[in-house]
Coordinates of N, CA and C in Angstrom, one line a residue:
X1041 N 0.9 -1.2 0.0 CA 0.0 0.0 0.0 C 0.9 1.2 0.0
X1042 N 0.6 2.2 -0.8 CA 1.3 3.4 -1.0 C 1.2 4.2 0.3
X1043 N 2.2 4.9 0.8 CA 2.1 5.6 2.0 C 1.1 6.8 2.0
X1044 N 0.9 7.4 0.8 CA 0.0 8.5 0.7 C -1.5 7.9 0.7
X1045 N -1.7 6.8 0.1 CA -3.0 6.2 0.2 C -3.4 5.7 1.6
X1046 N -2.4 5.3 2.4 CA -2.6 4.9 3.7 C -3.0 6.1 4.6
X1047 N -2.3 7.2 4.4 CA -2.6 8.4 5.1 C -4.0 8.9 4.7
X1048 N -4.3 8.8 3.5 CA -5.6 9.3 3.0 C -6.7 8.4 3.6
X1049 N -6.5 7.1 3.7 CA -7.5 6.2 4.3 C -7.7 6.5 5.8
X1050 N -6.6 6.7 6.5 CA -6.6 7.0 7.9 C -7.4 8.4 8.1
X1051 N -7.1 9.3 7.3 CA -7.7 10.7 7.4 C -9.2 10.5 7.2
X1052 N -9.6 9.7 6.2 CA -11.1 9.5 5.9 C -11.7 8.8 7.1
X1053 N -11.1 7.8 7.7 CA -11.7 7.1 8.8 C -11.8 8.0 10.0
X1054 N -10.8 8.8 10.2 CA -10.8 9.8 11.3 C -12.0 10.8 11.2
X1055 N -12.1 11.3 10.0 CA -13.2 12.3 9.7 C -14.6 11.6 9.8
X1056 N -14.7 10.4 9.3 CA -16.0 9.7 9.4 C -16.3 9.3 10.8
X1057 N -15.3 9.0 11.6 CA -15.5 8.7 13.1 C -15.9 9.9 13.8
X1058 N -15.4 11.0 13.5 CA -15.8 12.3 14.2 C -17.2 12.6 13.7
X1059 N -17.6 12.3 12.5 CA -18.9 12.6 12.0 C -20.0 11.7 12.7
X1060 N -19.6 10.5 13.0 CA -20.5 9.5 13.6 C -20.5 9.5 15.1
X1061 N -19.8 10.5 15.8 CA -19.7 10.5 17.2 C -21.1 10.5 17.8
X1062 N -21.3 9.7 18.9 CA -22.6 9.6 19.7 C -23.7 9.0 18.8
X1063 N -23.3 8.2 17.8 CA -24.3 7.4 17.0 C -24.0 6.0 17.2
X1064 N -25.0 5.1 17.0 CA -24.8 3.7 17.1 C -24.2 3.2 15.8
X1065 N -23.0 2.6 15.8 CA -22.3 2.3 14.6 C -21.8 0.8 14.7
X1066 N -21.4 0.3 13.5 CA -20.8 -1.0 13.4 C -19.4 -0.8 13.0
X1067 N -18.4 -1.3 13.8 CA -17.0 -1.2 13.5 C -16.6 -2.6 12.9
X1068 N -15.9 -2.5 11.8 CA -15.3 -3.7 11.2 C -13.8 -3.6 11.3
X1069 N -13.2 -4.5 11.9 CA -11.7 -4.5 12.1 C -11.0 -5.2 11.0
X1070 N -9.7 -5.0 11.0 CA -8.9 -5.6 9.9 C -8.9 -7.1 10.0
X1071 N -9.0 -7.7 11.2 CA -9.1 -9.2 11.3 C -10.4 -9.8 11.0
X1072 N -11.4 -8.9 10.7 CA -12.7 -9.4 10.3 C -13.8 -9.4 11.4
X1073 N -13.3 -9.1 12.7 CA -14.3 -9.0 13.8 C -15.1 -7.8 13.7
X1074 N -16.3 -7.8 14.2 CA -17.2 -6.7 14.1 C -17.7 -6.4 15.6
X1075 N -17.9 -5.1 15.8 CA -18.4 -4.6 17.1 C -19.5 -3.6 16.8
X1076 N -20.5 -3.6 17.7 CA -21.5 -2.5 17.5 C -21.4 -1.7 18.8
X1077 N -21.5 -0.4 18.7 CA -21.4 0.5 19.9 C -21.6 1.9 19.5
X1078 N -21.3 2.8 20.5 CA -21.5 4.2 20.3 C -20.1 4.8 20.4
X1079 N -19.7 5.6 19.5 CA -18.4 6.3 19.5 C -18.5 7.5 20.5
X1080 N -17.6 7.4 21.4 CA -17.6 8.4 22.5 C -16.5 9.5 22.3
X1081 N -15.4 9.1 21.8 CA -14.3 10.1 21.7 C -13.4 9.6 20.5
X1082 N -12.9 10.6 19.8 CA -11.9 10.2 18.7 C -10.7 11.1 18.8
X1083 N -9.5 10.4 18.9 CA -8.3 11.1 18.9 C -7.5 10.9 17.6
X1084 N -6.3 11.2 17.6 CA -5.5 11.1 16.4 C -5.2 9.7 16.0
X1085 N -5.0 8.8 17.1 CA -4.6 7.5 16.8 C -5.6 6.4 17.4
X1086 N -6.4 6.9 18.4 CA -7.3 6.0 19.1 C -8.7 6.5 19.1
X1087 N -9.7 5.6 19.3 CA -11.1 5.9 19.4 C -11.7 5.2 20.6
X1088 N -12.4 5.9 21.4 CA -13.1 5.3 22.5 C -14.6 5.0 22.2
X1089 N -15.0 3.7 22.4 CA -16.3 3.3 21.9 C -17.0 2.6 23.1
X1090 N -18.2 2.9 23.3 CA -19.0 2.1 24.3 C -19.6 0.9 23.5
X1091 N -19.0 -0.3 23.7 CA -19.4 -1.5 23.0 C -20.5 -2.2 23.7
X1092 N -21.5 -2.5 22.9 CA -22.7 -3.2 23.4 C -22.5 -4.7 23.6
X1093 N -23.1 -5.2 24.6 CA -23.0 -6.7 24.8 C -24.4 -7.1 25.4
X1094 N -24.9 -8.2 24.9 CA -26.1 -8.8 25.4 C -25.8 -9.7 26.6
X1095 N -26.6 -9.6 27.7 CA -26.4 -10.3 28.9 C -27.8 -11.0 29.2
X1096 N -27.7 -12.3 29.5 CA -28.9 -13.0 29.9 C -28.9 -13.2 31.5
X1097 N -30.1 -13.1 32.1 CA -30.2 -13.3 33.5 C -29.9 -14.7 33.8
X1098 N -29.2 -15.0 34.9 CA -28.8 -16.3 35.3 C -30.0 -17.0 36.0
X1099 N -29.9 -18.3 36.0 CA -31.0 -19.1 36.6 C -31.1 -18.9 38.1
X1100 N -30.0 -18.7 38.8 CA -30.0 -18.6 40.3 C -30.5 -17.2 40.8
X1101 N -30.7 -16.3 39.8 CA -31.3 -15.0 40.2 C -32.8 -14.9 40.3
X1102 N -33.4 -16.1 40.1 CA -34.9 -16.2 40.2 C -35.4 -16.5 41.6
X1103 N -34.9 -15.9 42.6 CA -35.5 -16.2 43.9 C -36.7 -15.3 44.1
X1104 N -37.7 -15.8 44.8 CA -38.9 -15.1 45.0 C -40.1 -15.9 44.5
X1105 N -41.2 -15.3 44.6 CA -42.5 -15.9 44.2 C -42.8 -15.6 42.8
X1106 N -42.9 -16.7 41.9 CA -43.2 -16.5 40.5 C -44.7 -16.2 40.2
X1107 N -45.5 -16.4 41.2 CA -47.0 -16.2 41.0 C -47.3 -14.7 40.7
X1108 N -46.5 -13.8 41.2 CA -46.8 -12.4 40.9 C -46.6 -12.0 39.4
X1109 N -45.8 -12.8 38.7 CA -45.6 -12.5 37.3 C -46.5 -13.3 36.4
X1110 N -46.8 -14.6 36.7 CA -47.6 -15.4 35.7 C -48.8 -16.0 36.3
X1111 N -49.4 -15.5 37.3 CA -50.6 -16.0 37.9 C -50.5 -17.3 38.6
X1112 N -49.4 -17.7 39.1 CA -49.2 -18.8 39.9 C -49.3 -20.2 39.2
X1113 N -48.9 -20.2 37.9 CA -49.0 -21.4 37.2 C -47.9 -22.4 37.6
X1114 N -46.8 -21.8 38.2 CA -45.8 -22.7 38.7 C -44.7 -23.0 37.6
X1115 N -44.8 -22.4 36.5 CA -43.9 -22.7 35.4 C -42.6 -21.8 35.4
X1116 N -42.6 -20.8 36.3 CA -41.5 -19.9 36.3 C -41.6 -18.9 35.2
X1117 N -40.7 -18.0 35.2 CA -40.7 -16.9 34.2 C -39.5 -17.1 33.3
X1118 N -39.6 -16.6 32.1 CA -38.5 -16.7 31.1 C -37.3 -15.9 31.6
X1119 N -36.2 -16.3 31.1 CA -35.0 -15.5 31.4 C -35.0 -14.2 30.7
X1120 N -34.6 -13.2 31.4 CA -34.6 -11.8 30.9 C -33.3 -11.5 30.2
X1121 N -33.4 -10.7 29.2 CA -32.2 -10.3 28.5 C -31.9 -8.8 28.7
X1122 N -30.7 -8.5 28.9 CA -30.3 -7.1 29.1 C -29.2 -6.7 28.1
X1123 N -29.0 -5.4 27.9 CA -27.9 -4.9 27.1 C -27.1 -3.9 27.9
X1124 N -25.8 -4.2 28.0 CA -25.0 -3.2 28.7 C -23.8 -2.8 27.8
X1125 N -23.2 -1.7 28.2 CA -22.2 -1.1 27.4 C -20.9 -1.0 28.2
X1126 N -19.8 -1.4 27.5 CA -18.5 -1.3 28.2 C -17.6 -0.4 27.3
X1127 N -16.8 0.4 27.9 CA -15.9 1.3 27.2 C -14.7 0.6 26.8
X1128 N -14.4 0.7 25.5 CA -13.1 0.0 24.9 C -12.5 1.1 24.0
X1129 N -11.1 1.0 23.9 CA -10.3 1.8 23.1 C -9.9 1.0 21.9
X1130 N -10.0 1.5 20.7 CA -9.6 0.8 19.5 C -8.6 1.8 18.8
X1131 N -7.5 1.2 18.3 CA -6.6 2.0 17.4 C -7.2 2.2 16.1
X1132 N -7.1 3.4 15.5 CA -7.7 3.7 14.2 C -7.0 2.9 13.1
X1133 N -5.8 2.5 13.3 CA -5.0 1.7 12.3 C -5.7 0.3 12.2
X1134 N -6.3 -0.2 13.2 CA -6.9 -1.6 13.1 C -8.4 -1.5 12.5
X1135 N -8.9 -0.4 12.3 CA -10.2 -0.2 11.8 C -10.3 -0.3 10.3
X1136 N -11.1 -1.3 9.7 CA -11.2 -1.4 8.3 C -12.3 -0.7 7.7
X1137 N -13.5 -0.7 8.4 CA -14.7 0.0 7.9 C -15.5 0.5 9.1
X1138 N -16.3 1.5 8.8 CA -17.2 2.1 9.8 C -18.5 2.4 9.2
X1139 N -19.6 1.9 9.8 CA -21.0 2.2 9.2 C -22.0 2.5 10.3
X1140 N -23.0 3.3 10.0 CA -24.0 3.5 10.9 C -24.9 2.3 11.1
X1141 N -25.3 2.0 12.3 CA -26.2 0.8 12.5 C -27.6 1.2 12.0
X1142 N -28.2 0.4 11.1 CA -29.5 0.7 10.6 C -30.5 0.6 11.8
X1143 N -31.4 1.6 11.8 CA -32.5 1.5 12.8 C -33.8 1.2 12.1
X1144 N -34.4 0.1 12.6 CA -35.6 -0.4 12.0 C -36.8 0.1 13.0
X1145 N -37.6 0.9 12.4 CA -38.7 1.4 13.2 C -39.8 0.4 13.4
X1146 N -40.4 0.2 14.6 CA -41.4 -0.8 14.8 C -42.7 -0.4 14.2
X1147 N -42.9 0.9 13.9 CA -44.2 1.4 13.3 C -43.9 2.0 12.0
X1148 N -44.9 1.8 11.0 CA -44.7 2.4 9.7 C -44.7 3.9 9.8
X1149 N -44.0 4.6 9.0 CA -43.9 6.0 9.0 C -45.0 6.6 8.0
X1150 N -45.8 7.5 8.5 CA -46.8 8.1 7.6 C -46.4 9.6 7.6
X1151 N -46.4 10.2 6.4 CA -46.0 11.6 6.2 C -46.9 12.6 6.9
X1152 N -48.2 12.2 7.0 CA -49.1 13.1 7.7 C -50.1 12.2 8.4
X1153 N -50.8 12.7 9.4 CA -51.8 12.0 10.1 C -53.1 12.7 9.8
X1154 N -54.1 12.0 9.3 CA -55.4 12.6 9.0 C -56.1 13.0 10.3
X1155 N -56.8 14.1 10.3 CA -57.6 14.5 11.4 C -59.0 14.1 11.2
X1156 N -59.6 13.4 12.1 CA -61.0 13.0 12.0 C -61.9 13.7 13.0

């Protein structure tokens, strides 16, 4: 890779990272791994990202009476799922691509609402 094209690529990634700050993005690294998170800070060589991870509730955290949730059927409740974020630093040199995470709306968008 030509040194000028590498500098151009790094400058583009830096500018794009600054443009996407505080947005939910997908980071693709040079080794093929992907992360989704929120860009918190961008420096000249590093970027700080709040990386999202899904966490499932453990079985032993189910103490208490299940009847209050499901009417006393005795079947227990399903495991709950949580999402938490951890701060990680990534070198810009290891970043291959950066894209906004697409947001899918649960409701259809209507350009206007009729008044009845």
